[in-house]
Amino acid sequence: FQAKINHGGFIYALPSILRLSLHAEYFLWVVSSYLLSFPLAQPPVKTNISKKRKFVADGVFYAELNEFLMREMAEDGYAGVEVRATPIRTEIIIRATNTLNVLGDKGRRIRELTSVVQKRFQFPEGGVELFAERVQNKGLSAQVQAESLKFKLVGGLAVRRACYGVLRYVMESGAKGAEVIVSGKLRGQRAKAQKFGDGYRIKTGFAATEYIDTAVRCVNMRSGVIGIKVEIMLPHDPTGVMGPKTPLSDIIEIIEPKEEAPVVDSY
């Protein structure tokens, strides 16, 4: 830094204020060039590129956005994000249990988040807009329950008591089944995993991708890192609000036959 600043021997002959301004400008140039050397995750791609590159770019954008919102809104009941790419702009819908904290005082926080996302992913001015959506039933959201269990463990509550409390709340909310897996150094220096389950749960098949809501979190405890995995089997809902519309494939509904009018003999 000093070698480049002193090159030519003319900078220190200038006034002190001008020297400071030149130092500051050079420092900002070095920092900006260093930051721009990192690859940036791009917003949802709308140009004519291959399908494979488009899906990869959209997936990287969603993963980084989800990670950022997960860290920023952990205490506000963050329950996921949905990205909708329209021809005019990109809409990002944040699902949370406490939407008032997401919006902030007079919408200040949501505007700050919009500005951060716009600058980080290089959206044009007005090209992205953030919305907050309230979760209908937080007992059926695996991400909300994983965050709740995380804060319980950080607060010092026993693992068994915390997990059974989450399971009871989930089952009372109308879930078909639930499972909580906690792994790490729970007691002593030997790491192990504990499973807590209740109700009916499916593990494989296409129905598992529709009916099972999964969330994974890491808890930094004093003894080490503890992993949390929460799986909730959602109930069937024909309206699609509380659960999937598609019924399970092994559920068969027998429809009663209609009453037929008696056949009149024409002879």
Short mmCIF file of N, CA and C in Angstrom, two decimals, residues 69-70 72-80 94-99 101-102 109 133-135 138 141 143-145 147-148 151 217:
data_model
loop_
_atom_site.label_atom_id
_atom_site.label_comp_id
_atom_site.label_asym_id
_atom_site.label_seq_id
_atom_site.Cartn_x
_atom_site.Cartn_y
_atom_site.Cartn_z
N LEU A 69 -32.39 -14.87 5.01
CA LEU A 69 -33.62 -14.60 5.75
C LEU A 69 -33.72 -15.47 7.00
N MET A 70 -33.21 -16.70 6.92
CA MET A 70 -33.24 -17.60 8.07
C MET A 70 -32.41 -17.02 9.23
N GLU A 72 -31.59 -13.77 9.56
CA GLU A 72 -32.08 -12.44 9.92
C GLU A 72 -33.36 -12.51 10.73
N MET A 73 -34.23 -13.47 10.45
CA MET A 73 -35.56 -13.50 11.06
C MET A 73 -35.79 -14.76 11.89
N ALA A 74 -34.74 -15.24 12.53
CA ALA A 74 -34.88 -16.45 13.34
C ALA A 74 -35.83 -16.23 14.51
N GLU A 75 -35.83 -15.04 15.09
CA GLU A 75 -36.67 -14.75 16.25
C GLU A 75 -38.07 -14.29 15.88
N ASP A 76 -38.34 -14.13 14.59
CA ASP A 76 -39.65 -13.64 14.14
C ASP A 76 -40.52 -14.77 13.59
N GLY A 77 -40.13 -16.02 13.81
CA GLY A 77 -40.93 -17.13 13.33
C GLY A 77 -40.84 -17.32 11.83
N TYR A 78 -39.64 -17.25 11.28
CA TYR A 78 -39.46 -17.43 9.84
C TYR A 78 -39.86 -18.84 9.43
N ALA A 79 -40.70 -18.94 8.39
CA ALA A 79 -41.24 -20.24 7.98
C ALA A 79 -41.04 -20.51 6.50
N GLY A 80 -40.15 -19.80 5.84
CA GLY A 80 -39.88 -20.09 4.43
C GLY A 80 -40.08 -18.87 3.55
N ILE A 94 -42.23 -13.57 2.02
CA ILE A 94 -41.64 -14.11 3.25
C ILE A 94 -42.77 -14.59 4.15
N ARG A 95 -42.75 -15.88 4.50
CA ARG A 95 -43.74 -16.45 5.40
C ARG A 95 -43.18 -16.46 6.82
N ALA A 96 -43.94 -15.91 7.74
CA ALA A 96 -43.50 -15.85 9.14
C ALA A 96 -44.72 -15.81 10.04
N THR A 97 -44.51 -16.16 11.31
CA THR A 97 -45.60 -16.13 12.29
C THR A 97 -45.84 -14.72 12.81
N ASN A 98 -44.78 -13.91 12.91
CA ASN A 98 -44.91 -12.55 13.42
C ASN A 98 -44.62 -11.59 12.28
N THR A 99 -45.65 -11.27 11.51
CA THR A 99 -45.44 -10.40 10.35
C THR A 99 -45.21 -8.94 10.73
N ASN A 101 -43.21 -7.80 13.07
CA ASN A 101 -41.77 -7.61 13.21
C ASN A 101 -41.06 -7.65 11.86
N VAL A 102 -41.60 -8.43 10.93
CA VAL A 102 -41.00 -8.48 9.59
C VAL A 102 -41.17 -7.14 8.89
N ARG A 109 -38.46 -1.94 8.20
CA ARG A 109 -37.58 -3.11 8.08
C ARG A 109 -37.74 -3.80 6.73
N GLU A 133 -46.13 -12.63 4.57
CA GLU A 133 -47.35 -13.43 4.65
C GLU A 133 -47.38 -14.17 5.98
N ARG A 134 -48.51 -14.12 6.64
CA ARG A 134 -48.64 -14.75 7.95
C ARG A 134 -48.92 -16.24 7.79
N VAL A 135 -48.25 -17.06 8.61
CA VAL A 135 -48.47 -18.50 8.60
C VAL A 135 -49.80 -18.81 9.26
N LYS A 138 -48.96 -22.29 12.79
CA LYS A 138 -47.52 -22.48 13.03
C LYS A 138 -47.22 -23.86 13.59
N SER A 141 -45.89 -26.06 10.70
CA SER A 141 -44.69 -25.59 9.99
C SER A 141 -43.46 -26.17 10.67
N GLN A 143 -40.31 -25.56 10.02
CA GLN A 143 -39.27 -24.57 10.27
C GLN A 143 -39.55 -23.78 11.55
N VAL A 144 -40.81 -23.44 11.78
CA VAL A 144 -41.15 -22.70 13.00
C VAL A 144 -40.90 -23.57 14.22
N GLN A 145 -41.27 -24.84 14.17
CA GLN A 145 -41.06 -25.72 15.31
C GLN A 145 -39.58 -26.02 15.53
N GLU A 147 -37.13 -23.87 14.92
CA GLU A 147 -36.61 -22.68 15.59
C GLU A 147 -37.05 -22.63 17.05
N SER A 148 -38.29 -23.03 17.31
CA SER A 148 -38.78 -23.05 18.69
C SER A 148 -37.97 -24.02 19.54
N PHE A 151 -34.44 -22.55 20.31
CA PHE A 151 -34.39 -21.56 21.39
C PHE A 151 -34.64 -22.22 22.75
N ARG A 217 -31.93 -27.69 11.68
CA ARG A 217 -31.26 -26.56 12.32
C ARG A 217 -30.05 -27.05 13.09
#
